[in-house]
PDB file of C-alpha atoms in Angstrom:
ATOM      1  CA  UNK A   1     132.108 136.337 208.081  1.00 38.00           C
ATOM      2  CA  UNK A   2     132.378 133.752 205.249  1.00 36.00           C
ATOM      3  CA  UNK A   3     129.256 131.434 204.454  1.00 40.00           C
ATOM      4  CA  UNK A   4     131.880 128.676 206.165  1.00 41.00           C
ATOM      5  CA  UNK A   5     132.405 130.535 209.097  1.00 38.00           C
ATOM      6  CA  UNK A   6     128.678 130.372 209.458  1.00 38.00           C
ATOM      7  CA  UNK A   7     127.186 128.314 212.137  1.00 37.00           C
ATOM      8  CA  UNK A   8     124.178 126.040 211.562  1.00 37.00           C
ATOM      9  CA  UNK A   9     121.243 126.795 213.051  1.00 38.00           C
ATOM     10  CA  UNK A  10     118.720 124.628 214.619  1.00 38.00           C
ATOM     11  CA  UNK A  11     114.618 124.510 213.511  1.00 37.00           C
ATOM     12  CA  UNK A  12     113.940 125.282 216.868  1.00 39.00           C
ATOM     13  CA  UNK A  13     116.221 128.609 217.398  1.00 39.00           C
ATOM     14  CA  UNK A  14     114.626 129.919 214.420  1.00 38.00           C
ATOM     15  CA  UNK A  15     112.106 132.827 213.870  1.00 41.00           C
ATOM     16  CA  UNK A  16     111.499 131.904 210.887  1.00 40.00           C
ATOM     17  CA  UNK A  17     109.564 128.573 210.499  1.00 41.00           C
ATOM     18  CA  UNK A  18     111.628 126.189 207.755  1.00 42.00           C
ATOM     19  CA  UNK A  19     108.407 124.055 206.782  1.00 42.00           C
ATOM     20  CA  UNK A  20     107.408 127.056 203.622  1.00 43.00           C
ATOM     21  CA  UNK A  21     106.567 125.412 200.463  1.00 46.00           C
ATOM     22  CA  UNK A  22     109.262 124.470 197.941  1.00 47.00           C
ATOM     23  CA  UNK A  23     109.326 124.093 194.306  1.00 50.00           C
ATOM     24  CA  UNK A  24     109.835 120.051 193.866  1.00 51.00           C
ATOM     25  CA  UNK A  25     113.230 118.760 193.943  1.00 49.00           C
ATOM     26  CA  UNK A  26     114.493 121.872 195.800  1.00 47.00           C
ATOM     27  CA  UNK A  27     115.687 121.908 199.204  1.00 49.00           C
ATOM     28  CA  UNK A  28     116.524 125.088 201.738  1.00 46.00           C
ATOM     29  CA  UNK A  29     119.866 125.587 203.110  1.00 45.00           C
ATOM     30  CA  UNK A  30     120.094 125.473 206.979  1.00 44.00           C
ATOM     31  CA  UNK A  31     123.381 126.322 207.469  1.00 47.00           C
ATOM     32  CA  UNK A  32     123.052 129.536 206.543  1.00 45.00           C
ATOM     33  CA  UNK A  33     121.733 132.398 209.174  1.00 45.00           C
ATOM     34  CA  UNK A  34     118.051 134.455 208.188  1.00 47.00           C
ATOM     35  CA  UNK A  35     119.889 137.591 208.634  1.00 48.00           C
ATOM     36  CA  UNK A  36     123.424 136.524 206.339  1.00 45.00           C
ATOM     37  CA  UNK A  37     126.444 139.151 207.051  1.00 52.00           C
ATOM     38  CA  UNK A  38     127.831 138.709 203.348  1.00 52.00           C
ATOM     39  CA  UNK A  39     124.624 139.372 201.440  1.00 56.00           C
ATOM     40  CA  UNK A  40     120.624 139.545 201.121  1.00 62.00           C
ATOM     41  CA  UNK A  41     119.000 136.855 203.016  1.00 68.00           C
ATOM     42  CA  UNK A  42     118.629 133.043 201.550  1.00 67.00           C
ATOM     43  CA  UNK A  43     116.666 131.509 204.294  1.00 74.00           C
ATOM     44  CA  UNK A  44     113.996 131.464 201.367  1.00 81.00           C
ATOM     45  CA  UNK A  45     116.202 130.731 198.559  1.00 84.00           C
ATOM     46  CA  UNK A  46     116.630 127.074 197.005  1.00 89.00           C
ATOM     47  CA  UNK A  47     119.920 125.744 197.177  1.00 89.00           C
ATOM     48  CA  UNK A  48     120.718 126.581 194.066  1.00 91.00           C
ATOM     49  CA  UNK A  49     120.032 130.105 194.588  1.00 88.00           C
ATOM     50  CA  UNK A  50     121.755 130.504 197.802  1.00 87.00           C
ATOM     51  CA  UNK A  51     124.702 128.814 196.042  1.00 89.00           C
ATOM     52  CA  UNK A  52     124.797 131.909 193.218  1.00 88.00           C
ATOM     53  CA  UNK A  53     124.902 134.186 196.079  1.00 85.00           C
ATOM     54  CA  UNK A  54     127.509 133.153 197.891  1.00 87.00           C
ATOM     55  CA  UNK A  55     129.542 132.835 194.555  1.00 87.00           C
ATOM     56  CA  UNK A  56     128.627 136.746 193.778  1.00 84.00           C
ATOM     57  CA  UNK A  57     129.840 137.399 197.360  1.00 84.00           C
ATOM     58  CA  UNK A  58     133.087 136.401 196.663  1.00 86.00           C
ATOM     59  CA  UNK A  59     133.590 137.695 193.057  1.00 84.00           C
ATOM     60  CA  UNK A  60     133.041 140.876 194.611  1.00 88.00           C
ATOM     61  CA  UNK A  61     136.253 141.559 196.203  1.00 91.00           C
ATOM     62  CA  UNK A  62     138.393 139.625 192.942  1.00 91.00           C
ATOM     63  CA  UNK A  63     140.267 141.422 190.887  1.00 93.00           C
ATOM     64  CA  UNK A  64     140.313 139.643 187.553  1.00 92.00           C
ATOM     65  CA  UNK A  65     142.638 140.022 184.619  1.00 95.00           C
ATOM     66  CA  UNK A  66     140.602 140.084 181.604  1.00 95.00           C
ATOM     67  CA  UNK A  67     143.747 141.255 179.242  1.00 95.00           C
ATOM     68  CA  UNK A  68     147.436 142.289 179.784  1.00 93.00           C
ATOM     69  CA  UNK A  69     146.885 145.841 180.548  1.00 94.00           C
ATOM     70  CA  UNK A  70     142.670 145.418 181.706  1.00 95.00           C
ATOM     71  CA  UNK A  71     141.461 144.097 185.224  1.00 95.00           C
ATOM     72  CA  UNK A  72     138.124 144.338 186.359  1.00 94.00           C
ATOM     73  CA  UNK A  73     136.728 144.315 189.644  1.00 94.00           C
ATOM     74  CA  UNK A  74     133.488 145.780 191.889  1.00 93.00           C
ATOM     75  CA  UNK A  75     134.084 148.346 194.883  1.00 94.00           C
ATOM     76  CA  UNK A  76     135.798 146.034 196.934  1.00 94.00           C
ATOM     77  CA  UNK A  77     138.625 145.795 194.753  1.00 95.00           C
ATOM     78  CA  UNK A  78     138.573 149.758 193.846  1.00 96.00           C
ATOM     79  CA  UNK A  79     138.972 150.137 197.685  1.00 96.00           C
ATOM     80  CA  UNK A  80     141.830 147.528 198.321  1.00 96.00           C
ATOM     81  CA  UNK A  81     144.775 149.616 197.665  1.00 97.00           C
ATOM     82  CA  UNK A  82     147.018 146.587 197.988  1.00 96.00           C
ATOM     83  CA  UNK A  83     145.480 144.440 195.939  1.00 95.00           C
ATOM     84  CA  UNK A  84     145.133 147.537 193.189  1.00 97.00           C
ATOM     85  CA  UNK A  85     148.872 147.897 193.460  1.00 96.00           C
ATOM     86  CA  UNK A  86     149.603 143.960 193.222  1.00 96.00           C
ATOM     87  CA  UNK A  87     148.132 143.876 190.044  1.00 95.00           C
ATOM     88  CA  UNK A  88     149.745 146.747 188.676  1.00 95.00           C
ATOM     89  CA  UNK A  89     146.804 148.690 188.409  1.00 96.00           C
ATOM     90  CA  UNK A  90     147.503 152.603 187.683  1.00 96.00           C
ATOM     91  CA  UNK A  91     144.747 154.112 186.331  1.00 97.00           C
ATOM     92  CA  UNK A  92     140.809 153.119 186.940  1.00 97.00           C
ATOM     93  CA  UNK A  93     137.462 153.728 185.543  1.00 97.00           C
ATOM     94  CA  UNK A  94     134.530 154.088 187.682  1.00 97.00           C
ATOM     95  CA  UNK A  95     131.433 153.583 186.536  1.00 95.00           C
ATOM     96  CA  UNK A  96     129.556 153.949 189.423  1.00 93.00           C
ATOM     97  CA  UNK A  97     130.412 157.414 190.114  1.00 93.00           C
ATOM     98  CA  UNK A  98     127.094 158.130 191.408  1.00 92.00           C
ATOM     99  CA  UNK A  99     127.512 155.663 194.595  1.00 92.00           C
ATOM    100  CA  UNK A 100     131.541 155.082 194.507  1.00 93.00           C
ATOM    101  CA  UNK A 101     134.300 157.332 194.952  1.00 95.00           C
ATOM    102  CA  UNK A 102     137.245 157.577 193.384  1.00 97.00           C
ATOM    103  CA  UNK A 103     138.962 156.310 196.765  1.00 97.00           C
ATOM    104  CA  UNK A 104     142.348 156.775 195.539  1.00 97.00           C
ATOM    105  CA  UNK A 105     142.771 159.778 193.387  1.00 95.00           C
ATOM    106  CA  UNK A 106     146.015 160.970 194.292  1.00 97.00           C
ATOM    107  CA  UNK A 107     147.298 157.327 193.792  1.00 97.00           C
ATOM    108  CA  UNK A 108     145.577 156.607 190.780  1.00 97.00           C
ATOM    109  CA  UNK A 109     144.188 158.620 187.385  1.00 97.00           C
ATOM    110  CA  UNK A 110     140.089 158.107 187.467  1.00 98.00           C
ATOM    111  CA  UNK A 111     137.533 158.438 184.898  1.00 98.00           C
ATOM    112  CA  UNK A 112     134.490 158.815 186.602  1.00 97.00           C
ATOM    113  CA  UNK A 113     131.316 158.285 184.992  1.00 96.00           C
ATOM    114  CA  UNK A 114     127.875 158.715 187.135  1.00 93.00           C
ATOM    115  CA  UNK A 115     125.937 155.472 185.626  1.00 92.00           C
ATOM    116  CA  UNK A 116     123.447 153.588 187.730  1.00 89.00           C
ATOM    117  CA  UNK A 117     122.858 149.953 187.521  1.00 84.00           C
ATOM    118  CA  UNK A 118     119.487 150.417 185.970  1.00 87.00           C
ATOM    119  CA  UNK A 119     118.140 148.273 182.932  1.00 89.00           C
ATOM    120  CA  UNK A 120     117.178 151.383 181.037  1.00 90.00           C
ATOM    121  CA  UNK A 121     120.793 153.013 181.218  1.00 90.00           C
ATOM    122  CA  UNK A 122     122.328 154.121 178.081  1.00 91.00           C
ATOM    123  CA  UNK A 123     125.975 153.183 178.128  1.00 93.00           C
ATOM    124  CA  UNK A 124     126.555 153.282 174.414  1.00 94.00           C
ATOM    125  CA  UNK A 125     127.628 157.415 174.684  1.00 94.00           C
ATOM    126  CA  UNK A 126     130.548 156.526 177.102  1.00 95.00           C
ATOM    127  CA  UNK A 127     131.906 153.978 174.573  1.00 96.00           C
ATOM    128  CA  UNK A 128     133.798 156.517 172.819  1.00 97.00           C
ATOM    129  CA  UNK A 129     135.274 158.119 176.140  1.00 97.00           C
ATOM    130  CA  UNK A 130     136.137 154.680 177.593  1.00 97.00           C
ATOM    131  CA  UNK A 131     138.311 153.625 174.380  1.00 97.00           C
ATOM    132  CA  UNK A 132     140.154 156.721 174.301  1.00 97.00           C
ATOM    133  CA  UNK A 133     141.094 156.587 178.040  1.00 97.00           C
ATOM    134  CA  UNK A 134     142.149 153.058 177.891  1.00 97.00           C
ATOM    135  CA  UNK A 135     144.534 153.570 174.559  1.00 97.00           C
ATOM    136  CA  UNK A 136     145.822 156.860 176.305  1.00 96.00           C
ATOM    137  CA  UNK A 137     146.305 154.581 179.375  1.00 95.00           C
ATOM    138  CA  UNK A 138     148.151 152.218 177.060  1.00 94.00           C
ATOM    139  CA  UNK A 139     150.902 154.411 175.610  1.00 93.00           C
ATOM    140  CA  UNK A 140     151.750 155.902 178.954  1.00 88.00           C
TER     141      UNK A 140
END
């Protein structure tokens, strides 16, 4: 379900009361459900936030050229073996190998490297490894 597909919901169906403070100028969304399908829950998000969440929930499954020969994209794309193959994709680097598979790996050649989406993580000593898979990928 999409954020339009959503039906709006009434104060009074509600288990959650819609009268909680607000910073000034900000309004809640009512249209959206307490419980949202395509994310976290924004009954207690501002507009504005609720907005930025609903834009993340569709980047996720876009696969987006950032060069001739480089797409990115979040699991949702990695799954999509369609989409993978409409944009030419042949080889893919995983950087969440500790939570994602390499779904494809007959299909595809993976590098697979076991980072989690922490603050603290030190990407800078798979730099090296990245480049050199991407120029191999290159001359192929």
């Amino acid at each position: 379900i999409t954020a339009g597909e959503q039906t709006s919901v009434r104060s009074s169906e509600r288990s959650t009361p819609l009268s909680t403070p607000r910073a000034p100028g900000s309004q809640r969304r009512r249209d959206l459900l307490p419980n949202n399908p395509i994310g976290p829950r924004t009954d207690y998000m501002t507009t504005e936030e609720q907005s930025r969440m609903e834009r993340i929930a569709r980047a996720v499954r876009v696969c987006t050229r950032i060069d001739s020969y480089l797409f990115l994209g979040a699991d949702p794309v990695a799954r999509n073996m369609d989409q993978l193959q409409a944009n030419g994709i042949t080889h893919v680097i995983n950087t969440a190998g500790t939570v994602c598979a390499n779904y494809f790996k007959h299909d595809f050649t993976y590098l697979k490297l076991n980072l989690y989406d922490a603050a603290g993580e030190d990407i800078t000593c798979y730099f090296l490894d990245v480049i050199d898979f991407i120029e191999r990928c290159r001359e192929q």
